Short mmCIF file of C-alpha atoms in Angstrom, two decimals:
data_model
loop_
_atom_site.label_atom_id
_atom_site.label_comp_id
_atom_site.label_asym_id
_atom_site.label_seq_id
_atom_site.Cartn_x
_atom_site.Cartn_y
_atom_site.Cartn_z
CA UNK H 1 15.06 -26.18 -58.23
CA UNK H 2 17.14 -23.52 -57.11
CA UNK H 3 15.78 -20.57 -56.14
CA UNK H 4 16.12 -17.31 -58.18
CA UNK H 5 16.58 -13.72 -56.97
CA UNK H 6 16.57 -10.21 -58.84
CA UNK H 7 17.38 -7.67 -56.18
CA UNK H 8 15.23 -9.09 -53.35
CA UNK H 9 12.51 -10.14 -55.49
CA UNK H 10 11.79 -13.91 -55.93
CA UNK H 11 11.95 -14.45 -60.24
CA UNK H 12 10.05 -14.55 -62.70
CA UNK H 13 7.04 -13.19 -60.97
CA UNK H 14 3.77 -13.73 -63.09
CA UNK H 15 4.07 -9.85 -64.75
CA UNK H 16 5.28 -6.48 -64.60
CA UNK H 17 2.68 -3.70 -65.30
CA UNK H 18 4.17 -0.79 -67.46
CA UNK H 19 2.43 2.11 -67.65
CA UNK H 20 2.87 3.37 -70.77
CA UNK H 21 0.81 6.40 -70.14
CA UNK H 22 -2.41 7.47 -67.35
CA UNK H 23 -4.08 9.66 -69.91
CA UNK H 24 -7.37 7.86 -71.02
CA UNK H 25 -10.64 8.27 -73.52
CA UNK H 26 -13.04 7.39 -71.08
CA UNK H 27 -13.79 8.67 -67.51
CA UNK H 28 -15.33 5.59 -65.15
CA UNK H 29 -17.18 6.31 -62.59
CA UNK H 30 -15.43 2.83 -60.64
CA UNK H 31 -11.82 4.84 -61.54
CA UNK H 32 -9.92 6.01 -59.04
CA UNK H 33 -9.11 8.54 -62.01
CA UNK H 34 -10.67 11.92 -60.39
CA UNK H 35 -8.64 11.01 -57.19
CA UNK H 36 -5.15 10.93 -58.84
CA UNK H 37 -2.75 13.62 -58.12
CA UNK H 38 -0.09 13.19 -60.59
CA UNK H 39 -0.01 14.90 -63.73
CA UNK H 40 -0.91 13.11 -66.88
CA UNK H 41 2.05 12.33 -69.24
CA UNK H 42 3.58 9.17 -71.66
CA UNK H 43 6.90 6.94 -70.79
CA UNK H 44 9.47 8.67 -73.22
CA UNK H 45 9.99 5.36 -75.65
CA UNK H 46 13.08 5.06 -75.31
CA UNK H 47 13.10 4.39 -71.67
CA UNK H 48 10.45 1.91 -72.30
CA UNK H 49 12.22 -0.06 -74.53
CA UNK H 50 15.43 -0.07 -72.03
CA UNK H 51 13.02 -1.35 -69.08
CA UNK H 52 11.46 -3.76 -71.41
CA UNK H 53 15.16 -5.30 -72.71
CA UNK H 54 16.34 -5.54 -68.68
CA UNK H 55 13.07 -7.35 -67.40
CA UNK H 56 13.28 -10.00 -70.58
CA UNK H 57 17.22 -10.37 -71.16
CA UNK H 58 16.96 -10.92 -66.99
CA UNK H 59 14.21 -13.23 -66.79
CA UNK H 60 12.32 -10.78 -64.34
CA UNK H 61 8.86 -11.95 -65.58
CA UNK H 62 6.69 -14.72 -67.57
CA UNK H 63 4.80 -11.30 -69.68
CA UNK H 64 4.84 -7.74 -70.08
CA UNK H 65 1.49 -6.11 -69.06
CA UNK H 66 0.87 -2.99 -70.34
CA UNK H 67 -1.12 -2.08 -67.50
CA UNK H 68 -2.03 0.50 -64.43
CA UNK H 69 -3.85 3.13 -65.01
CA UNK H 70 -4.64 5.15 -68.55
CA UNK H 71 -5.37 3.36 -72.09
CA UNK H 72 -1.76 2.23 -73.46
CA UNK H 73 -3.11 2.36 -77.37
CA UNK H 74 -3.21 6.06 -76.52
CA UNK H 75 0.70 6.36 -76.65
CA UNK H 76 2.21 7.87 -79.83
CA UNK H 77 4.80 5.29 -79.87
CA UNK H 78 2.64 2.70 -78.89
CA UNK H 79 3.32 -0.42 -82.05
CA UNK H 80 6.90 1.16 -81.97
CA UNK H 81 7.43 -0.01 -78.33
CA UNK H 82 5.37 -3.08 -78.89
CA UNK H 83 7.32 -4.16 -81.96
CA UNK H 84 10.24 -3.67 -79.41
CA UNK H 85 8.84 -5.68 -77.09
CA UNK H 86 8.12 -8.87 -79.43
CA UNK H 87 11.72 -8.53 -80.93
CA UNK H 88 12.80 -8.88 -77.32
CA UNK H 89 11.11 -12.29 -77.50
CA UNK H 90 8.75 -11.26 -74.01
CA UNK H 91 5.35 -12.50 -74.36
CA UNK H 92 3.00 -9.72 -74.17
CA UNK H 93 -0.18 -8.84 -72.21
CA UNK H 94 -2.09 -5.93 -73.33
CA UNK H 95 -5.44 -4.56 -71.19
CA UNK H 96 -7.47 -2.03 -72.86
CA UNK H 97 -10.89 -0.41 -72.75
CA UNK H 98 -11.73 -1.12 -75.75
CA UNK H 99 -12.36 1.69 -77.56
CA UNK H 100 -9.81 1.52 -80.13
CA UNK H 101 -10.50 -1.30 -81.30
CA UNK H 102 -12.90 -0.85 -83.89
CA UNK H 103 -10.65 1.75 -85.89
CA UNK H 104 -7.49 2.14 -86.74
CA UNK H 105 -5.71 0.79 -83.89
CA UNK H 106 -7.27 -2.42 -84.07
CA UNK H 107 -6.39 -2.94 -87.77
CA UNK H 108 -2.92 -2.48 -86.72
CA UNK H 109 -3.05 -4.79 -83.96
CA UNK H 110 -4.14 -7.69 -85.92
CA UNK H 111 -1.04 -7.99 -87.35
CA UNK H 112 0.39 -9.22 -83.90
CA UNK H 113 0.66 -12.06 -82.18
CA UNK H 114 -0.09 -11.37 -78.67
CA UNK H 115 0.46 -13.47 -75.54
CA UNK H 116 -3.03 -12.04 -74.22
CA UNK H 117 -5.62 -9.44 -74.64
CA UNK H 118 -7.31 -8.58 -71.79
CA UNK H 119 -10.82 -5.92 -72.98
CA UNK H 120 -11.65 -4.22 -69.55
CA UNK H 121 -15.24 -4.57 -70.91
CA UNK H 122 -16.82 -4.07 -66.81
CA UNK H 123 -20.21 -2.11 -68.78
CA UNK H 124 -21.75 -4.96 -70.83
CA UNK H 125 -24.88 -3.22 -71.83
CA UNK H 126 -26.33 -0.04 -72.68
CA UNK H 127 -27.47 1.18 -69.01
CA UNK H 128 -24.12 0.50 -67.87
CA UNK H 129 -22.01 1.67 -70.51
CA UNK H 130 -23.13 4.94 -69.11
CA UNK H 131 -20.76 4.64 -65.86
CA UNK H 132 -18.34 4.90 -68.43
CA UNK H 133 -18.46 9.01 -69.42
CA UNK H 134 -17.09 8.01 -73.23
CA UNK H 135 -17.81 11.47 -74.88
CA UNK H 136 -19.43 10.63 -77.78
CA UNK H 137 -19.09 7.12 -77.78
CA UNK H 138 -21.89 4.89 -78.11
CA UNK H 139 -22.93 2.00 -76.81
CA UNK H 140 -23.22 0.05 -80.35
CA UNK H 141 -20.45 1.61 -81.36
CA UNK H 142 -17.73 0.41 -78.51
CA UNK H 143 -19.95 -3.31 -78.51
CA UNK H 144 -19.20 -3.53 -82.54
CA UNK H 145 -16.17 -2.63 -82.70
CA UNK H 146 -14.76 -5.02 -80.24
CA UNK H 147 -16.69 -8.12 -81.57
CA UNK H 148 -15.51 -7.61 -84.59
CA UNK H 149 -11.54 -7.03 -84.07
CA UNK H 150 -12.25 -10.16 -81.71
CA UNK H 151 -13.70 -11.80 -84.84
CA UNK H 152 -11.10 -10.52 -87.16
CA UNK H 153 -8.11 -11.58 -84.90
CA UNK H 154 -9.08 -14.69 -84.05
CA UNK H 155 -9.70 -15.79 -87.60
CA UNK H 156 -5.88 -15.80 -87.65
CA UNK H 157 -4.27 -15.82 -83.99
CA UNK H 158 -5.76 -18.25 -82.24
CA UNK H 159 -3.09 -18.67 -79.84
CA UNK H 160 -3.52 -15.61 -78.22
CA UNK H 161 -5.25 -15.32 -74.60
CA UNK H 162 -8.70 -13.38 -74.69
CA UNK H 163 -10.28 -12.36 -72.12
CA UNK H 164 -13.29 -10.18 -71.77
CA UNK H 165 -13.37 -8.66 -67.91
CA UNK H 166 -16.75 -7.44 -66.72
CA UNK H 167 -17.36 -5.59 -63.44
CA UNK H 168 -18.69 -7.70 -60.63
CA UNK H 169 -20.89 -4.61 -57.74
CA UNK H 170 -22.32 -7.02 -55.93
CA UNK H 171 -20.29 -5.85 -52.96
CA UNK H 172 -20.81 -2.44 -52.67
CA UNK H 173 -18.77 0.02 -51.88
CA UNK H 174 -20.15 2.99 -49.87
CA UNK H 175 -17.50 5.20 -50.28
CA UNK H 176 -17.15 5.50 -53.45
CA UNK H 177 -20.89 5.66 -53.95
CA UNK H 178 -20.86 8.96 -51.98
CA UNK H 179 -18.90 10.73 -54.63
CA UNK H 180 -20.04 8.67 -57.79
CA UNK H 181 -23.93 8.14 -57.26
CA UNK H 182 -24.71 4.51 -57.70
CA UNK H 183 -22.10 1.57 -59.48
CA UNK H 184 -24.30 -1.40 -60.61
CA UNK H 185 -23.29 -3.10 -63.14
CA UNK H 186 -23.68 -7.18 -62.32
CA UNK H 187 -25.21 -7.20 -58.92
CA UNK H 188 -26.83 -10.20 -58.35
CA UNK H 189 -26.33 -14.16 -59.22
CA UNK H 190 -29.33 -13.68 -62.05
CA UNK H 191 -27.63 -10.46 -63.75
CA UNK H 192 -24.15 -12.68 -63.91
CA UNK H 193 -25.51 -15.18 -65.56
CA UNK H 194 -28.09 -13.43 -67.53
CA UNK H 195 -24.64 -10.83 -69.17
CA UNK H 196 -22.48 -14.35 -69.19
CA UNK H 197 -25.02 -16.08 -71.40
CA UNK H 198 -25.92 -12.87 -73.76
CA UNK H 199 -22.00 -12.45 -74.55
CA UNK H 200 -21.24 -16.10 -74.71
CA UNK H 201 -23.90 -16.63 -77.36
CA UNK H 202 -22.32 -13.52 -79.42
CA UNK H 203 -18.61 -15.46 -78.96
CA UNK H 204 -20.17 -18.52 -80.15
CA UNK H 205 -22.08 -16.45 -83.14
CA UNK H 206 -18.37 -15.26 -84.02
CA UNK H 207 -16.66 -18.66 -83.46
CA UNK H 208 -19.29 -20.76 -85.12
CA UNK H 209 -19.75 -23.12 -82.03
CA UNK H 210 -21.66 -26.27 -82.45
CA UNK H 211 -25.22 -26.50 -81.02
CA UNK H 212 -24.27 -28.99 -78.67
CA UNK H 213 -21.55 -27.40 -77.11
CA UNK H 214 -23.38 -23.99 -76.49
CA UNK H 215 -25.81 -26.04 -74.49
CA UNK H 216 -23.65 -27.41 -72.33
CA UNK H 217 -22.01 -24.23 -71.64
CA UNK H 218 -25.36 -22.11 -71.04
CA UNK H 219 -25.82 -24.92 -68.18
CA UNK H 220 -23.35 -24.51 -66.52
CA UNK H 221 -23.13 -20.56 -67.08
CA UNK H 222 -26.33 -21.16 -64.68
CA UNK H 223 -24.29 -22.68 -61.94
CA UNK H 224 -22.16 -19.47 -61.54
CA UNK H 225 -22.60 -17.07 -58.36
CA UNK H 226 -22.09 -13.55 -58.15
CA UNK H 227 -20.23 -14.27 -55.05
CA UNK H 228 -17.43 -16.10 -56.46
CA UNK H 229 -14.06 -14.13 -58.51
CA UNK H 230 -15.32 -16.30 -61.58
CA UNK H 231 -12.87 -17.27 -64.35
CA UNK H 232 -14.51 -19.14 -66.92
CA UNK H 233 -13.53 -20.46 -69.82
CA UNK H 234 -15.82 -20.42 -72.59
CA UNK H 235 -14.31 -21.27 -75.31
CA UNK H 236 -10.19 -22.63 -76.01
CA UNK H 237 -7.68 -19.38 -74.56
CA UNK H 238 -11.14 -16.96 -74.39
CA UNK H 239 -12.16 -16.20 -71.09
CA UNK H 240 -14.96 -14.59 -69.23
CA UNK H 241 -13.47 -12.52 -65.78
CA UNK H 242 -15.74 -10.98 -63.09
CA UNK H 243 -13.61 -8.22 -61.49
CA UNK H 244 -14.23 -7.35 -58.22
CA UNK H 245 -15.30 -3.73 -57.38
CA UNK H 246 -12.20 -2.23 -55.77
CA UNK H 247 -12.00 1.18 -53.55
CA UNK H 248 -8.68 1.38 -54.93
CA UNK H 249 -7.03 1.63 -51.22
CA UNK H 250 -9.58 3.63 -49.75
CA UNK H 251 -9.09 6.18 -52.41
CA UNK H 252 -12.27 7.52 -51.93
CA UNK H 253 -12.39 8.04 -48.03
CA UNK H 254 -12.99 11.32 -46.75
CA UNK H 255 -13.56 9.83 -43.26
CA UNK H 256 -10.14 8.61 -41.37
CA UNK H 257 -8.57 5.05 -41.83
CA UNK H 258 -7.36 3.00 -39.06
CA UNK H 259 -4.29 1.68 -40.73
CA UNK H 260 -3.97 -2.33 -40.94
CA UNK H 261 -1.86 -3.61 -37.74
CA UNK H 262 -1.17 -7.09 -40.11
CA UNK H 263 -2.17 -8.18 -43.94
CA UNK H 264 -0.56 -9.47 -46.91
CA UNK H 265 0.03 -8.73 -50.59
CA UNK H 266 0.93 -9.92 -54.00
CA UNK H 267 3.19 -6.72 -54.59
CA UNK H 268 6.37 -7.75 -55.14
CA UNK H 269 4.99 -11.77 -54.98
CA UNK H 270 3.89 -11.48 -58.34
CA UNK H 271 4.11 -8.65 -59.84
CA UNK H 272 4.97 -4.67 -59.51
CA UNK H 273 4.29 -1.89 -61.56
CA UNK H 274 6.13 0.85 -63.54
CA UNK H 275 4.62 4.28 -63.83
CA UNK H 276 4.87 6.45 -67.27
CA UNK H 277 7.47 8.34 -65.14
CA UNK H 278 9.91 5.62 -64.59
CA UNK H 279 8.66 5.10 -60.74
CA UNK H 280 8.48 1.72 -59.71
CA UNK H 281 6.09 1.35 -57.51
CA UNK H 282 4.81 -2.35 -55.01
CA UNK H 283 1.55 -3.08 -57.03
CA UNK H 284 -0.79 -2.54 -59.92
CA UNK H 285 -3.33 -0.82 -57.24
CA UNK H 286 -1.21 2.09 -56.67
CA UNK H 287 -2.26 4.57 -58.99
CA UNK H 288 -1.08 7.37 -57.73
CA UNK H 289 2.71 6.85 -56.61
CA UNK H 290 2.67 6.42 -53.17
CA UNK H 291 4.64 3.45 -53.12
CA UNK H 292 7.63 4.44 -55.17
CA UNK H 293 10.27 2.95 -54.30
CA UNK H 294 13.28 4.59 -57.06
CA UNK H 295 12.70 5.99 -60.69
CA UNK H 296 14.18 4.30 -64.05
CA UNK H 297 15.54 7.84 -65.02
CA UNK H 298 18.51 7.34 -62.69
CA UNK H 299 19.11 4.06 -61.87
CA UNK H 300 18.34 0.31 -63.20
CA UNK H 301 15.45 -1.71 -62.08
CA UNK H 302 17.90 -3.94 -61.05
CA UNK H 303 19.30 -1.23 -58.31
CA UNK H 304 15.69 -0.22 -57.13
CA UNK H 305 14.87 -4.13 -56.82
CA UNK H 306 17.85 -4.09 -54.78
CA UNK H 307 17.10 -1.59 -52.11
CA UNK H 308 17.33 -2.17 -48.55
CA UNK H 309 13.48 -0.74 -48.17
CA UNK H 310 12.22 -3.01 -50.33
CA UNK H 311 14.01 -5.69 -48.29
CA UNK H 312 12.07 -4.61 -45.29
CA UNK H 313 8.68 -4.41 -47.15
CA UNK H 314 9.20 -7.68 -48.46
CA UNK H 315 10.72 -9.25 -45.47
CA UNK H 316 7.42 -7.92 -43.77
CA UNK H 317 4.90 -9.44 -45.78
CA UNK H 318 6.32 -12.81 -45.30
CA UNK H 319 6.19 -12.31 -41.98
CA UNK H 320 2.60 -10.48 -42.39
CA UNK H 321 3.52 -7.45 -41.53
CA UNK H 322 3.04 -4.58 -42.97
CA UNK H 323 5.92 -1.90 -42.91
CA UNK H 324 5.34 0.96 -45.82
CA UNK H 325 2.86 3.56 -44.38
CA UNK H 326 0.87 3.51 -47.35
CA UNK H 327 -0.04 -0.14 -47.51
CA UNK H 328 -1.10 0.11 -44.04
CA UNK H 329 -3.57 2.46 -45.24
CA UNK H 330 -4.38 0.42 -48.38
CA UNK H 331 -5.06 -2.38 -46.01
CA UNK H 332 -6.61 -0.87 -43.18
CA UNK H 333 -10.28 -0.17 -41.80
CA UNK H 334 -13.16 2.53 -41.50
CA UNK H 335 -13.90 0.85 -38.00
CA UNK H 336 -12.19 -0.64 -35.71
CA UNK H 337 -14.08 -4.25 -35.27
CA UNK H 338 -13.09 -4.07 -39.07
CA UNK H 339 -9.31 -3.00 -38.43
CA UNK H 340 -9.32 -5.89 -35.89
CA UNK H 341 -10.56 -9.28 -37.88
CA UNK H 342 -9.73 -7.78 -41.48
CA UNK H 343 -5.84 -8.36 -41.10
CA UNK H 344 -6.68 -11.92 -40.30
CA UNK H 345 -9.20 -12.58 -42.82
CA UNK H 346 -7.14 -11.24 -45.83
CA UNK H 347 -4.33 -13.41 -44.90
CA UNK H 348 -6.71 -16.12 -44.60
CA UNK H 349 -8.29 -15.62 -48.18
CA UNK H 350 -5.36 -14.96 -50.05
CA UNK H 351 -3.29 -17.74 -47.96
CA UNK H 352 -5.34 -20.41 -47.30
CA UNK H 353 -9.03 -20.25 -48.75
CA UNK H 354 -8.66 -18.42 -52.01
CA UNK H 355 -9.88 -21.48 -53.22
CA UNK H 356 -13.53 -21.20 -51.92
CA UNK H 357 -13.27 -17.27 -53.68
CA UNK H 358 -11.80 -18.46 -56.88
CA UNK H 359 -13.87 -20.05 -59.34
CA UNK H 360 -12.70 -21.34 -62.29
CA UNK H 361 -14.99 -22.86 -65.13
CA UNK H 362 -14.46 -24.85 -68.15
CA UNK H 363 -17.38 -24.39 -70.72
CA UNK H 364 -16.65 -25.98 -73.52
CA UNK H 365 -15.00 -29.40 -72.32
#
């Protein structure tokens, strides 16, 4: 099959993240919110809805996710732009905290028929919950309300993706630490499988799972490791995610970076990301701008997909090397025996043994 092009980017990639706005209800302590420099603001609508009509009359993507940093049910246009979206016929990923979705929002969004619905749940218990700073939030409060909008909109769309992400700290990260005070959330082989079977049992509660089934799945929920990126599959189109703890690019190093002499990345391989401001930026990690490569105010995506320094950046990653200063940074090292062998072993992992790193598990079957 012939090979398709938009700009110099390789079509349809797997997404495009649009922010719709950075301003968010809660205040993780895993965020790299504190370290962000741009001001907080929403994508005017109207410029959403032209951005979302060129990526799905061009093919640009397989889904929309409305996705990078900030909670998108926040925006005052939010189920105008997402009744945009479906009209355009693009399939639709939304990822939220959660919050919402025991009010008013969520009894909105029944009504549609989403692609997928990611709930960055990462805090699956009480202690936890704390990392998240959600004002007066509690606990039982933000655990009710999403079981039952899951309950509610499954009853009727059970089509739809579902996935329920939960934070995986079993690889620290130092640096973060230093300004946070401790991240645990699941740490250990035992605490994975311990929050995997607790939430499983309330999905099966909600889904009315036969005995039989739910004891094959708690068996081999106790076959998971905490050192695997688990994807499991509990249940048909509902998943369980561990997500990685990220430092966000180093975002929280005071100390200098020795930036990466090699590496690779999925910017621009399979996705790329739109800021609230129009900016299109290489990834969904780059939460503060630094990659932006031309805004949506003044040209089409199609132009900035077309630029001659994306070329380069993309031309370098095939060729594993890394040309924009700020993914050298993203990519590099605190020491140098680490700047040396990490360029190797990232292209490695995401290359060649992903595999080994990527589990994915199938529950119910």
């Amino acid at each position: 099959m012939k090979i398709k092009y938009y700009g110099h980017v390789e079509v349809p990639l797997q997404r495009v993240h649009i922010e719709l706005t950075n301003v968010c209800n809660f205040n993780c302590a895993f965020c790299p919110k504190t370290e962000m420099k741009r001001p907080y603001g929403f994508m005017e609508a109207d410029l959403a809805k032209r951005i979302i009509s060129e990526i799905g009359g061009e093919g640009i993507s397989k889904k929309i996710a409305f996705h990078v940093m900030g909670e998108p049910t926040l925006h005052p246009d939010f189920f105008d732009i997402l009744d945009h979206t479906l009209n355009e016929d693009v399939p639709v990923g939304l990822t939220t905290n959660g919050a919402a979705l025991g009010g008013a929002i969520g009894k909105r969004l029944i009504n549609y028929n989403l692609h997928q619905i990611d709930v960055s749940l990462q805090t699956p218990d009480e202690k936890s919950f704390k990392l998240r700073k959600a004002g007066s939030l509690s606990y039982e409060e933000y655990q009710g309300g999403i079981l039952g909008f899951f309950s509610s909109y499954m009853s009727t769309k059970r089509d739809t993706i579902f996935k329920f992400r939960f934070l995986n700290t079993r690889f620290r990260k130092k640096s973060m630490e230093s300004r946070t005070g401790p991240v645990r959330v699941i740490s250990s082989t035992e605490e994975l499988r311990a929050t995997f079977a607790s939430w499983a049992g309330k999905i099966y509660d909600i889904l009315d799972t036969p005995d039989e089934v739910r004891r094959k799945a708690m068996k081999r929920i106790n076959t998971l490791s905490a050192y695997k990126w688990n994807v499991v599959e509990i249940s048909p189109r509902v998943y369980f995610e561990t997500y990685v703890l990220n430092d966000w690019g180093s975002a929280f190093d005071d100390k200098g970076i020795y930036d990466a002499w090699a590496g690779y990345c999925f910017g621009m391989r399979d996705h790329f990301s739109i800021l609230y401001n129009g900016d299109v930026v290489l990834c969904c990690i780059d939460y503060d701008g630094n990659t932006a490569l031309g805004n949506l105010h003044d040209h089409s995506l199609k132009e900035v997909l077309s630029s001659e320094t994306l070329g380069r950046i993309i031309e370098g990653f095939k060729n594993y090397r890394v040309i924009h200063p700020h993914c050298r940074r993203c990519l590099g090292s605190k020491s140098v025996p680490s700047w040396l062998v990490k360029p190797v072993a990232s292209i490695l992992v995401l290359k060649v043994l992903k595999p080994l790193f990527y589990k994915k598990t199938v529950l119910f079957s």
